Every structure is written in structure tokens, then in C-alpha cells.
Amino acid sequence: MNRSPAPSTQQRTFVVNRRHFEQSRQLSAPAPTPEQLQPGQLLLAVDRFAFTANNITYAAMGKALRYWEFFPAEGEEGIIPVWGFADVIASRCEGIEVGERIYGYYPMASHLRVEPVQVSDASFVDGSEHRRSLPVIYNQYIRSAVDPIYRADTEALQMLLRPLFTTSFLLDDFFIDNQLFGARSLVLTSASSKTALGMAFLLSQQRDQRTLDYEVVGLTSARNRAFVESLGCYDRVLEYGAVESLDPGVATAIVDFAGMGELLGRLHRHFDTQLTYSCLVGAAHWDARAGAPAELPGAAPEMFFAPTQAQKRLKEWGGAAFQQRVATAWATFLDFVGGWMRVEEALGGEAAERVYQQTLAGDIDPQTGYILSLRQD
């Protein structure tokens, strides 16, 4: 992957209306300078970042899960968080040098100022006051030089899939930790989404090592069905219109990545008392979740918040063991996706706007992953 040129003297920021996501614009202002850094601060130039349906979920859940608070904007506008790589271009933090490559959680912008705390050889946490009460999993930044997952030639896949795969890993772990909530069938909506694929991959790959007997069913659109079937992660792949063909007598758990309220209602009514768990994860169809009835038969829907399961396992396993387990699973998943995923770069403000609007509209090929940058036009 080609690296961007040195950052300009202008800071570019992509903002959206927090209630009307289709309304977006780009702001330009003088970039922070090294002279403006306070003791202990870093200035990062955000090089490239991934943009997927997961980022639309951050916007859709921005108020409820506090995503808007990481990178505050003014008035009715918000800055959507993204995962990517940045370079240290100025440092007043002992032990972190100019030129370091840093992976982590960034604004859709060209620059970010952070205040590292808990600095180690491997990582640091942004201790900026407005982020201290927010989940640490989003505040931790990884120093690429010693990151066991990092490879320069797979940066794009790391940006696109690492945060999604971590959620997939935690979902798989959460369900196995809870004995699948007594279910014999797991139904994953938006089966072509990258987080759903990651979970299905882990459920399929590790099934022989587990004592649980389960089937993994993927629900997707007619357009994506052939692609999803070709990957071999699901035992069965059905179109959304075929929900009622599933056996309603089988104890079933739903993992809803789609966020379509009407579909969620159909699933609840179909399985009724045999629905043992209803897990809400994403909002690929962010504008449709409101279509779900207030009262649904079966298990009440519950939102999955990945940091909660991560904190549980960090406490039980320890940080090093947790990272090693994720890294081991990631290596096998990377081999899997490397065979079919296409990466496209969209550099500059106009390109970022185009990809944002396409993703918002759900008009993205599931085989394509987009890498954006606001550092060059």
C-alpha cells in the first residue's frame, strides 16, 4: 500500500448530521502544529482508514452507546469513528518517537491530538479528559513496530477486518461461553456482512473442537446469496423471504446484524417460544430497525456490546493471553479472506463522500473493502 504524502497545513474533517446521516460535509481548518502540543501529548497524522457498514452502526448507535463522544463536533453534527493507521508527526510524550506507525480508533479526519497514558512498548491509551469514561477498548492505540498481528503488506485487511473480527471473536466466545443459550440453531442476518462472516467462520472452523451440536444459518439478500454460499461458512444460506421455511420447532438463537425491524419481528413470531436468545449487533439497514414491534414473542432482544465481553475475558485470561487468542484466530481468518476480498482505495474528500453515501445506502459489494484518506485530494 502506498503511503500518503506528508500532511498539509490544513486539517480536514468529515462530519454528518447526527439525526439525518445523509447530510454530510467536510470542514477545513488550520492543522495543529507541534508548537501547540502540551507536555505529554502526541500529534498524529491519520493516514488511511477503513469504512464499512460497521461505521454506519457507530452512527446509528452513536447516542445510545456514546460513539459521538470520542471525537466531539459542534451543534447537530458528529464525527463517525473509524479504524485505521496514523503516523506520529510530533511528540512531547517521552518514549514515543516521531515516525511511529500507530493502529487504532480515529476520527474521519486528517489529524488527531492524543494524551498517552499507560504507555508500554506495545501500546498506549488516550487519556484525554473527554475520553476517560469511555470504553478502554476504543481508547487503546497499538504501536505497529511490536504488534504481533501487524504486517505492512496486510494493512488494508487489518483496517477493514481487525475491529470487525474482534467483535466476531467476542460474539463467538459469548455464545459458546453461554452454551448457545440452549439453542441448536443460530440464525445470522446480513450474512454477507464482514462481522457476520467472521462469526460464522469461527463457529464453523471450531465446531469439531466443541461438545455443542449446532447449525449455522445465514440470511441474506437474493443479490448476495451465491457469494455467501460460495464461502462455505454457513450450513445453510437462505434469502430473507424464506425465513418461514426454517423449522419453528428447533430451539434457535438470532444474531441480528441487519437491523431490519420487520425481519426481526418475523423471526420472533416464527420461532416464538423456541427463540432462546435474540442478539442485536449491527445496523446494516440502519434506517429500518424502528420497524420492529415493541412487544415480540420469544426471548427479548438484547444489544451486544463487545467491550463488555472483552473486559470479562481480559479479567479472566489476562491481556497477553487474550491478545494471543485473538491473534491465533485472526491468522486463520486472514488466510480465508485473502482469497476473495478486493481492496479499493478512495483517496481524497470527494472519494470519501462517494463511499460514505454508497455505504449508507447499502450499495456496497460484500467482496469489496474500501480504504479512505482525507490527507490528499
mmCIF file of C-alpha atoms in Angstrom:
data_model
loop_
_atom_site.group_PDB
_atom_site.id
_atom_site.type_symbol
_atom_site.label_atom_id
_atom_site.label_comp_id
_atom_site.label_asym_id
_atom_site.label_seq_id
_atom_site.Cartn_x
_atom_site.Cartn_y
_atom_site.Cartn_z
ATOM 1 C CA MET A 1 0.000 0.000 0.000
ATOM 2 C CA ASN A 2 1.357 3.390 -0.973
ATOM 3 C CA ARG A 3 1.749 5.850 1.847
ATOM 4 C CA SER A 4 0.212 9.317 1.695
ATOM 5 C CA PRO A 5 2.378 12.398 1.302
ATOM 6 C CA ALA A 6 3.282 14.495 4.315
ATOM 7 C CA PRO A 7 0.198 16.102 5.865
ATOM 8 C CA SER A 8 -0.704 19.568 4.696
ATOM 9 C CA THR A 9 -1.122 22.615 6.867
ATOM 10 C CA GLN A 10 -4.899 22.105 6.665
ATOM 11 C CA GLN A 11 -6.878 19.769 8.877
ATOM 12 C CA ARG A 12 -9.754 18.096 7.040
ATOM 13 C CA THR A 13 -12.704 16.643 8.936
ATOM 14 C CA PHE A 14 -15.745 14.733 7.630
ATOM 15 C CA VAL A 15 -18.907 15.455 9.625
ATOM 16 C CA VAL A 16 -22.500 14.225 9.392
ATOM 17 C CA ASN A 17 -25.797 15.345 10.832
ATOM 18 C CA ARG A 18 -26.416 13.112 13.834
ATOM 19 C CA ARG A 19 -30.117 12.685 13.002
ATOM 20 C CA HIS A 20 -30.002 12.856 9.201
ATOM 21 C CA PHE A 21 -26.968 10.831 8.212
ATOM 22 C CA GLU A 22 -27.350 11.572 4.515
ATOM 23 C CA GLN A 23 -26.395 15.182 5.296
ATOM 24 C CA SER A 24 -22.606 15.340 5.349
ATOM 25 C CA ARG A 25 -19.894 17.878 4.654
ATOM 26 C CA GLN A 26 -16.167 18.392 5.001
ATOM 27 C CA LEU A 27 -14.554 21.033 7.152
ATOM 28 C CA SER A 28 -11.153 22.592 6.667
ATOM 29 C CA ALA A 29 -9.182 24.459 9.312
ATOM 30 C CA PRO A 30 -5.520 25.119 10.123
ATOM 31 C CA ALA A 31 -3.877 21.905 11.252
ATOM 32 C CA PRO A 32 -2.492 21.654 14.793
ATOM 33 C CA THR A 33 1.215 22.445 14.938
ATOM 34 C CA PRO A 34 3.946 20.833 17.066
ATOM 35 C CA GLU A 35 4.258 24.101 18.957
ATOM 36 C CA GLN A 36 0.658 23.762 20.159
ATOM 37 C CA LEU A 37 1.260 20.424 21.871
ATOM 38 C CA GLN A 38 1.121 20.324 25.648
ATOM 39 C CA PRO A 39 3.610 18.189 27.623
ATOM 40 C CA GLY A 40 2.667 14.518 27.260
ATOM 41 C CA GLN A 41 0.733 14.955 24.008
ATOM 42 C CA LEU A 42 1.187 13.462 20.524
ATOM 43 C CA LEU A 43 0.097 14.801 17.160
ATOM 44 C CA LEU A 44 -0.969 12.064 14.769
ATOM 45 C CA ALA A 45 -1.493 12.365 11.028
ATOM 46 C CA VAL A 46 -4.309 9.972 10.151
ATOM 47 C CA ASP A 47 -3.003 8.223 7.056
ATOM 48 C CA ARG A 48 -5.715 5.771 5.970
ATOM 49 C CA PHE A 49 -8.796 4.201 7.475
ATOM 50 C CA ALA A 50 -11.408 1.616 6.559
ATOM 51 C CA PHE A 51 -15.055 2.435 6.021
ATOM 52 C CA THR A 52 -17.674 -0.313 6.258
ATOM 53 C CA ALA A 53 -21.269 -0.842 7.376
ATOM 54 C CA ASN A 54 -19.848 -1.120 10.889
ATOM 55 C CA ASN A 55 -19.153 2.608 10.805
ATOM 56 C CA ILE A 56 -22.781 3.267 9.923
ATOM 57 C CA THR A 57 -23.647 1.269 13.048
ATOM 58 C CA TYR A 58 -21.436 3.625 15.070
ATOM 59 C CA ALA A 59 -23.569 6.489 13.787
ATOM 60 C CA ALA A 60 -26.876 4.672 14.297
ATOM 61 C CA MET A 61 -25.918 3.791 17.870
ATOM 62 C CA GLY A 62 -23.964 6.998 18.404
ATOM 63 C CA LYS A 63 -26.088 8.401 21.194
ATOM 64 C CA ALA A 64 -27.077 5.157 22.916
ATOM 65 C CA LEU A 65 -23.532 3.775 23.025
ATOM 66 C CA ARG A 66 -21.726 7.139 23.226
ATOM 67 C CA TYR A 67 -19.814 6.813 19.939
ATOM 68 C CA TRP A 68 -20.319 10.512 19.194
ATOM 69 C CA GLU A 69 -18.374 11.388 22.352
ATOM 70 C CA PHE A 70 -14.990 10.082 21.195
ATOM 71 C CA PHE A 71 -14.420 12.888 18.700
ATOM 72 C CA PRO A 72 -16.899 15.670 19.511
ATOM 73 C CA ALA A 73 -18.197 18.052 16.853
ATOM 74 C CA GLU A 74 -20.253 21.207 17.181
ATOM 75 C CA GLY A 75 -24.014 21.642 17.087
ATOM 76 C CA GLU A 76 -26.067 18.896 15.453
ATOM 77 C CA GLU A 77 -23.079 17.372 13.667
ATOM 78 C CA GLY A 78 -20.970 14.396 14.623
ATOM 79 C CA ILE A 79 -17.742 12.715 13.573
ATOM 80 C CA ILE A 80 -18.026 8.997 12.830
ATOM 81 C CA PRO A 81 -15.196 6.935 14.370
ATOM 82 C CA VAL A 82 -13.121 4.725 12.082
ATOM 83 C CA TRP A 83 -10.272 2.223 12.441
ATOM 84 C CA GLY A 84 -7.010 2.880 10.689
ATOM 85 C CA PHE A 85 -3.342 3.822 10.808
ATOM 86 C CA ALA A 86 -1.694 7.118 11.675
ATOM 87 C CA ASP A 87 1.874 8.379 11.911
ATOM 88 C CA VAL A 88 3.342 10.325 14.818
ATOM 89 C CA ILE A 89 4.329 13.706 13.341
ATOM 90 C CA ALA A 90 5.100 15.495 16.623
ATOM 91 C CA SER A 91 5.705 14.202 20.132
ATOM 92 C CA ARG A 92 6.007 15.671 23.589
ATOM 93 C CA CYS A 93 5.451 12.246 25.128
ATOM 94 C CA GLU A 94 8.513 10.507 26.496
ATOM 95 C CA GLY A 95 9.091 7.115 24.888
ATOM 96 C CA ILE A 96 7.053 7.697 21.725
ATOM 97 C CA GLU A 97 9.006 8.996 18.762
ATOM 98 C CA VAL A 98 8.133 10.872 15.593
ATOM 99 C CA GLY A 99 7.649 8.454 12.702
ATOM 100 C CA GLU A 100 5.971 5.653 14.633
ATOM 101 C CA ARG A 101 3.077 3.882 12.914
ATOM 102 C CA ILE A 102 0.020 3.600 15.175
ATOM 103 C CA TYR A 103 -3.119 1.484 14.707
ATOM 104 C CA GLY A 104 -6.342 2.461 16.402
ATOM 105 C CA TYR A 105 -9.636 4.339 16.607
ATOM 106 C CA TYR A 106 -9.642 7.657 14.766
ATOM 107 C CA PRO A 107 -11.998 10.384 13.632
ATOM 108 C CA MET A 108 -12.801 10.744 9.930
ATOM 109 C CA ALA A 109 -10.187 13.464 9.773
ATOM 110 C CA SER A 110 -6.592 14.121 8.798
ATOM 111 C CA HIS A 111 -5.199 14.795 12.297
ATOM 112 C CA LEU A 112 -5.718 13.776 15.912
ATOM 113 C CA ARG A 113 -4.126 15.042 19.110
ATOM 114 C CA VAL A 114 -3.895 12.488 21.957
ATOM 115 C CA GLU A 115 -2.567 12.357 25.514
ATOM 116 C CA PRO A 116 -0.942 8.935 26.011
ATOM 117 C CA VAL A 117 -1.199 7.209 29.381
ATOM 118 C CA GLN A 118 -0.407 3.609 30.324
ATOM 119 C CA VAL A 119 2.426 3.734 27.781
ATOM 120 C CA SER A 120 4.143 0.402 27.124
ATOM 121 C CA ASP A 121 6.309 -0.969 24.347
ATOM 122 C CA ALA A 122 3.161 -2.396 22.731
ATOM 123 C CA SER A 123 0.523 0.297 23.164
ATOM 124 C CA PHE A 124 -0.827 3.335 24.917
ATOM 125 C CA VAL A 125 -4.239 4.654 25.954
ATOM 126 C CA ASP A 126 -5.527 8.103 25.052
ATOM 127 C CA GLY A 127 -6.059 9.758 28.405
ATOM 128 C CA SER A 128 -7.720 12.894 27.033
ATOM 129 C CA GLU A 129 -10.238 14.083 29.599
ATOM 130 C CA HIS A 130 -13.323 13.664 27.415
ATOM 131 C CA ARG A 131 -12.432 10.016 26.683
ATOM 132 C CA ARG A 132 -11.644 8.792 30.193
ATOM 133 C CA SER A 133 -15.122 7.466 30.921
ATOM 134 C CA LEU A 134 -15.440 5.752 27.528
ATOM 135 C CA PRO A 135 -14.635 2.044 26.921
ATOM 136 C CA VAL A 136 -10.887 1.457 27.001
ATOM 137 C CA ILE A 137 -11.055 -0.971 24.067
ATOM 138 C CA TYR A 138 -11.631 2.078 21.832
ATOM 139 C CA ASN A 139 -9.061 4.259 23.575
ATOM 140 C CA GLN A 140 -6.114 1.880 23.187
ATOM 141 C CA TYR A 141 -3.611 2.503 20.395
ATOM 142 C CA ILE A 142 -1.287 -0.217 19.108
ATOM 143 C CA ARG A 143 2.346 0.516 18.251
ATOM 144 C CA SER A 144 2.848 -1.334 14.980
ATOM 145 C CA ALA A 145 6.570 -1.962 15.423
ATOM 146 C CA VAL A 146 5.877 -4.630 18.061
ATOM 147 C CA ASP A 147 2.324 -5.648 17.165
ATOM 148 C CA PRO A 148 2.214 -9.445 16.587
ATOM 149 C CA ILE A 149 -0.629 -9.019 14.089
ATOM 150 C CA TYR A 150 0.971 -6.204 12.077
ATOM 151 C CA ARG A 151 2.335 -6.770 8.585
ATOM 152 C CA ALA A 152 2.891 -3.867 6.243
ATOM 153 C CA ASP A 153 1.508 -5.844 3.299
ATOM 154 C CA THR A 154 -1.771 -6.579 5.097
ATOM 155 C CA GLU A 155 -2.506 -3.114 6.492
ATOM 156 C CA ALA A 156 -5.654 -2.801 4.407
ATOM 157 C CA LEU A 157 -7.113 -6.063 5.706
ATOM 158 C CA GLN A 158 -6.209 -5.063 9.255
ATOM 159 C CA MET A 159 -8.084 -1.787 8.904
ATOM 160 C CA LEU A 160 -11.071 -3.424 7.259
ATOM 161 C CA LEU A 161 -11.360 -6.535 9.349
ATOM 162 C CA ARG A 162 -9.425 -6.388 12.598
ATOM 163 C CA PRO A 163 -12.037 -4.433 14.600
ATOM 164 C CA LEU A 164 -14.884 -6.375 12.986
ATOM 165 C CA PHE A 165 -13.128 -9.677 13.569
ATOM 166 C CA THR A 166 -12.521 -8.802 17.203
ATOM 167 C CA THR A 167 -16.300 -8.348 17.537
ATOM 168 C CA SER A 168 -16.796 -11.660 15.678
ATOM 169 C CA PHE A 169 -14.352 -13.344 18.065
ATOM 170 C CA LEU A 170 -16.152 -11.920 21.104
ATOM 171 C CA LEU A 171 -19.579 -12.910 19.742
ATOM 172 C CA ASP A 172 -18.439 -16.472 19.127
ATOM 173 C CA ASP A 173 -16.904 -16.570 22.593
ATOM 174 C CA PHE A 174 -20.032 -15.042 24.194
ATOM 175 C CA PHE A 175 -22.343 -17.656 22.691
ATOM 176 C CA ILE A 176 -20.064 -20.585 23.473
ATOM 177 C CA ASP A 177 -19.490 -19.210 26.988
ATOM 178 C CA ASN A 178 -23.274 -19.301 27.432
ATOM 179 C CA GLN A 179 -23.752 -22.754 25.866
ATOM 180 C CA LEU A 180 -25.537 -21.102 22.908
ATOM 181 C CA PHE A 181 -28.343 -20.216 25.340
ATOM 182 C CA GLY A 182 -29.705 -23.713 24.779
ATOM 183 C CA ALA A 183 -30.089 -23.196 21.010
ATOM 184 C CA ARG A 184 -29.404 -25.870 18.413
ATOM 185 C CA SER A 185 -29.575 -23.418 15.510
ATOM 186 C CA LEU A 186 -28.001 -19.979 15.168
ATOM 187 C CA VAL A 187 -29.529 -17.659 12.584
ATOM 188 C CA LEU A 188 -27.296 -14.790 11.444
ATOM 189 C CA THR A 189 -28.903 -11.963 9.497
ATOM 190 C CA SER A 190 -26.973 -9.823 6.995
ATOM 191 C CA ALA A 191 -24.896 -12.957 6.449
ATOM 192 C CA SER A 192 -22.630 -11.246 3.910
ATOM 193 C CA SER A 193 -21.526 -8.562 6.373
ATOM 194 C CA LYS A 194 -17.933 -8.902 7.482
ATOM 195 C CA THR A 195 -18.747 -9.262 11.185
ATOM 196 C CA ALA A 196 -21.317 -11.975 10.477
ATOM 197 C CA LEU A 197 -18.867 -13.792 8.202
ATOM 198 C CA GLY A 198 -16.220 -13.676 10.907
ATOM 199 C CA MET A 199 -18.574 -15.167 13.475
ATOM 200 C CA ALA A 200 -19.808 -17.842 11.047
ATOM 201 C CA PHE A 201 -16.201 -18.689 10.147
ATOM 202 C CA LEU A 202 -15.282 -19.233 13.800
ATOM 203 C CA LEU A 203 -18.436 -21.224 14.551
ATOM 204 C CA SER A 204 -17.754 -23.455 11.567
ATOM 205 C CA GLN A 205 -13.998 -23.810 11.970
ATOM 206 C CA GLN A 206 -14.059 -24.618 15.687
ATOM 207 C CA ARG A 207 -17.181 -26.801 15.759
ATOM 208 C CA ASP A 208 -15.218 -30.081 15.843
ATOM 209 C CA GLN A 209 -13.348 -28.900 18.964
ATOM 210 C CA ARG A 210 -16.577 -28.243 20.856
ATOM 211 C CA THR A 211 -19.052 -30.520 22.576
ATOM 212 C CA LEU A 212 -22.010 -28.462 21.348
ATOM 213 C CA ASP A 213 -24.066 -29.569 18.362
ATOM 214 C CA TYR A 214 -25.347 -26.641 16.312
ATOM 215 C CA GLU A 215 -26.292 -25.458 12.840
ATOM 216 C CA VAL A 216 -25.320 -22.034 11.485
ATOM 217 C CA VAL A 217 -27.868 -20.447 9.120
ATOM 218 C CA GLY A 218 -27.169 -17.298 7.151
ATOM 219 C CA LEU A 219 -29.910 -14.922 5.952
ATOM 220 C CA THR A 220 -29.034 -12.580 3.113
ATOM 221 C CA SER A 221 -30.404 -10.823 0.054
ATOM 222 C CA ALA A 222 -31.006 -12.574 -3.247
ATOM 223 C CA ARG A 223 -28.167 -10.494 -4.710
ATOM 224 C CA ASN A 224 -25.617 -11.812 -2.203
ATOM 225 C CA ARG A 225 -26.809 -15.385 -1.729
ATOM 226 C CA ALA A 226 -24.480 -17.059 -4.252
ATOM 227 C CA PHE A 227 -21.460 -15.216 -2.867
ATOM 228 C CA VAL A 228 -22.260 -16.159 0.737
ATOM 229 C CA GLU A 229 -22.854 -19.810 -0.201
ATOM 230 C CA SER A 230 -19.515 -19.937 -2.019
ATOM 231 C CA LEU A 231 -17.601 -19.137 1.182
ATOM 232 C CA GLY A 232 -18.692 -22.291 2.995
ATOM 233 C CA CYS A 233 -19.071 -20.648 6.430
ATOM 234 C CA TYR A 234 -22.765 -21.417 6.811
ATOM 235 C CA ASP A 235 -24.514 -24.764 6.903
ATOM 236 C CA ARG A 236 -27.404 -23.162 5.026
ATOM 237 C CA VAL A 237 -27.899 -19.804 3.314
ATOM 238 C CA LEU A 238 -31.428 -18.507 2.778
ATOM 239 C CA GLU A 239 -32.873 -15.355 1.314
ATOM 240 C CA TYR A 240 -34.799 -13.073 3.649
ATOM 241 C CA GLY A 241 -38.090 -14.126 2.102
ATOM 242 C CA ALA A 242 -37.510 -17.768 3.139
ATOM 243 C CA VAL A 243 -37.498 -17.219 6.908
ATOM 244 C CA GLU A 244 -40.723 -19.184 7.313
ATOM 245 C CA SER A 245 -39.085 -22.273 5.759
ATOM 246 C CA LEU A 246 -36.954 -22.718 8.893
ATOM 247 C CA ASP A 247 -38.192 -25.316 11.372
ATOM 248 C CA PRO A 248 -40.041 -23.389 14.129
ATOM 249 C CA GLY A 249 -39.754 -26.345 16.469
ATOM 250 C CA VAL A 250 -35.958 -26.116 16.775
ATOM 251 C CA ALA A 251 -34.510 -24.127 19.671
ATOM 252 C CA THR A 252 -32.982 -21.125 17.887
ATOM 253 C CA ALA A 253 -30.920 -18.046 18.674
ATOM 254 C CA ILE A 254 -30.821 -14.988 16.423
ATOM 255 C CA VAL A 255 -27.782 -12.800 15.854
ATOM 256 C CA ASP A 256 -29.133 -9.724 14.107
ATOM 257 C CA PHE A 257 -26.513 -7.815 12.124
ATOM 258 C CA ALA A 258 -29.021 -6.354 9.680
ATOM 259 C CA GLY A 259 -31.067 -4.078 11.904
ATOM 260 C CA MET A 260 -34.247 -4.558 9.884
ATOM 261 C CA GLY A 261 -37.139 -4.276 12.323
ATOM 262 C CA GLU A 262 -39.647 -6.019 10.080
ATOM 263 C CA LEU A 263 -37.308 -9.012 9.637
ATOM 264 C CA LEU A 264 -36.629 -9.202 13.369
ATOM 265 C CA GLY A 265 -40.370 -9.248 14.026
ATOM 266 C CA ARG A 266 -40.885 -12.075 11.533
ATOM 267 C CA LEU A 267 -38.141 -14.154 13.146
ATOM 268 C CA HIS A 268 -39.569 -13.660 16.627
ATOM 269 C CA ARG A 269 -43.078 -14.562 15.536
ATOM 270 C CA HIS A 270 -41.867 -17.591 13.576
ATOM 271 C CA PHE A 271 -39.845 -19.182 16.381
ATOM 272 C CA ASP A 272 -41.984 -17.821 19.240
ATOM 273 C CA THR A 273 -41.189 -19.715 22.458
ATOM 274 C CA GLN A 274 -38.404 -21.667 20.712
ATOM 275 C CA LEU A 275 -36.412 -18.441 20.345
ATOM 276 C CA THR A 276 -33.929 -18.785 23.206
ATOM 277 C CA TYR A 277 -31.872 -15.620 22.595
ATOM 278 C CA SER A 278 -32.158 -12.556 20.368
ATOM 279 C CA CYS A 279 -28.868 -10.705 19.972
ATOM 280 C CA LEU A 280 -28.709 -7.273 18.342
ATOM 281 C CA VAL A 281 -25.275 -6.456 16.945
ATOM 282 C CA GLY A 282 -25.218 -4.138 13.971
ATOM 283 C CA ALA A 283 -27.471 -1.952 11.933
ATOM 284 C CA ALA A 284 -26.517 -2.616 8.319
ATOM 285 C CA HIS A 285 -30.008 -1.395 7.447
ATOM 286 C CA TRP A 286 -29.757 1.446 9.936
ATOM 287 C CA ASP A 287 -32.972 3.114 8.802
ATOM 288 C CA ALA A 288 -35.190 0.034 9.209
ATOM 289 C CA ARG A 289 -34.694 -1.192 12.783
ATOM 290 C CA ALA A 290 -37.509 1.020 14.009
ATOM 291 C CA GLY A 291 -39.914 -1.282 12.173
ATOM 292 C CA ALA A 292 -39.771 -3.880 14.949
ATOM 293 C CA PRO A 293 -42.869 -4.129 17.180
ATOM 294 C CA ALA A 294 -42.455 -3.002 20.786
ATOM 295 C CA GLU A 295 -43.535 -6.416 22.091
ATOM 296 C CA LEU A 296 -42.102 -9.550 20.491
ATOM 297 C CA PRO A 297 -42.692 -13.226 21.299
ATOM 298 C CA GLY A 298 -39.741 -15.306 22.418
ATOM 299 C CA ALA A 299 -36.623 -14.025 24.157
ATOM 300 C CA ALA A 300 -36.448 -10.239 24.454
ATOM 301 C CA PRO A 301 -33.859 -8.675 22.099
ATOM 302 C CA GLU A 302 -30.618 -7.719 23.839
ATOM 303 C CA MET A 303 -27.903 -5.437 22.500
ATOM 304 C CA PHE A 304 -24.421 -6.991 22.308
ATOM 305 C CA PHE A 305 -21.724 -4.588 23.448
ATOM 306 C CA ALA A 306 -18.339 -6.081 22.565
ATOM 307 C CA PRO A 307 -16.332 -4.200 25.251
ATOM 308 C CA THR A 308 -18.353 -5.926 27.989
ATOM 309 C CA GLN A 309 -17.324 -9.411 26.840
ATOM 310 C CA ALA A 310 -13.785 -8.175 26.204
ATOM 311 C CA GLN A 311 -13.479 -6.863 29.769
ATOM 312 C CA LYS A 312 -14.757 -10.192 31.117
ATOM 313 C CA ARG A 313 -12.135 -12.154 29.206
ATOM 314 C CA LEU A 314 -9.337 -9.682 29.927
ATOM 315 C CA LYS A 315 -10.030 -10.178 33.623
ATOM 316 C CA GLU A 316 -10.235 -13.976 33.329
ATOM 317 C CA TRP A 317 -7.451 -14.608 30.813
ATOM 318 C CA GLY A 318 -5.185 -11.602 31.218
ATOM 319 C CA GLY A 319 -4.270 -9.140 28.499
ATOM 320 C CA ALA A 320 -1.451 -11.140 26.900
ATOM 321 C CA ALA A 321 -3.470 -14.354 26.684
ATOM 322 C CA PHE A 322 -6.475 -12.503 25.301
ATOM 323 C CA GLN A 323 -4.403 -10.879 22.552
ATOM 324 C CA GLN A 324 -2.738 -14.192 21.719
ATOM 325 C CA ARG A 325 -6.079 -15.962 21.300
ATOM 326 C CA VAL A 326 -7.358 -13.206 19.037
ATOM 327 C CA ALA A 327 -4.097 -13.242 17.046
ATOM 328 C CA THR A 328 -4.272 -17.013 16.530
ATOM 329 C CA ALA A 329 -7.847 -16.846 15.282
ATOM 330 C CA TRP A 330 -7.026 -13.789 13.154
ATOM 331 C CA ALA A 331 -4.223 -15.609 11.317
ATOM 332 C CA THR A 332 -6.582 -18.312 10.063
ATOM 333 C CA PHE A 333 -9.278 -15.777 9.176
ATOM 334 C CA LEU A 334 -6.747 -13.686 7.224
ATOM 335 C CA ASP A 335 -5.914 -16.685 5.043
ATOM 336 C CA PHE A 336 -9.634 -17.200 4.454
ATOM 337 C CA VAL A 337 -10.491 -13.639 3.387
ATOM 338 C CA GLY A 338 -7.298 -13.153 1.407
ATOM 339 C CA GLY A 339 -8.673 -15.454 -1.244
ATOM 340 C CA TRP A 340 -11.735 -13.399 -2.125
ATOM 341 C CA MET A 341 -11.687 -9.864 -0.760
ATOM 342 C CA ARG A 342 -10.901 -6.958 -3.090
ATOM 343 C CA VAL A 343 -9.464 -3.776 -1.602
ATOM 344 C CA GLU A 344 -10.176 -0.409 -3.193
ATOM 345 C CA GLU A 345 -8.622 2.879 -2.126
ATOM 346 C CA ALA A 346 -10.702 6.048 -2.288
ATOM 347 C CA LEU A 347 -8.361 8.919 -1.556
ATOM 348 C CA GLY A 348 -9.449 12.491 -1.003
ATOM 349 C CA GLY A 349 -12.611 14.225 0.131
ATOM 350 C CA GLU A 350 -14.783 13.599 -2.923
ATOM 351 C CA ALA A 351 -13.941 9.892 -2.952
ATOM 352 C CA ALA A 352 -14.649 9.608 0.777
ATOM 353 C CA GLU A 353 -18.045 11.266 0.277
ATOM 354 C CA ARG A 354 -18.924 8.835 -2.514
ATOM 355 C CA VAL A 355 -18.036 5.738 -0.479
ATOM 356 C CA TYR A 356 -19.827 7.110 2.574
ATOM 357 C CA GLN A 357 -23.075 7.674 0.684
ATOM 358 C CA GLN A 358 -22.856 4.269 -1.036
ATOM 359 C CA THR A 359 -22.293 2.518 2.289
ATOM 360 C CA LEU A 360 -25.123 4.467 3.907
ATOM 361 C CA ALA A 361 -27.430 3.325 1.095
ATOM 362 C CA GLY A 362 -26.281 -0.304 1.428
ATOM 363 C CA ASP A 363 -24.924 -0.204 -2.110
ATOM 364 C CA ILE A 364 -21.602 -1.952 -1.426
ATOM 365 C CA ASP A 365 -20.328 -5.213 -2.913
ATOM 366 C CA PRO A 366 -19.604 -7.560 0.038
ATOM 367 C CA GLN A 367 -16.409 -8.705 -1.698
ATOM 368 C CA THR A 368 -15.024 -5.156 -1.724
ATOM 369 C CA GLY A 369 -13.401 -3.323 1.154
ATOM 370 C CA TYR A 370 -12.818 0.435 0.982
ATOM 371 C CA ILE A 371 -9.831 2.294 2.382
ATOM 372 C CA LEU A 372 -10.221 6.065 2.653
ATOM 373 C CA SER A 373 -7.945 9.004 3.385
ATOM 374 C CA LEU A 374 -8.552 12.711 3.873
ATOM 375 C CA ARG A 375 -4.872 13.581 3.637
ATOM 376 C CA GLN A 376 -4.785 14.042 -0.111
ATOM 377 C CA ASP A 377 -7.069 15.039 -2.978
#
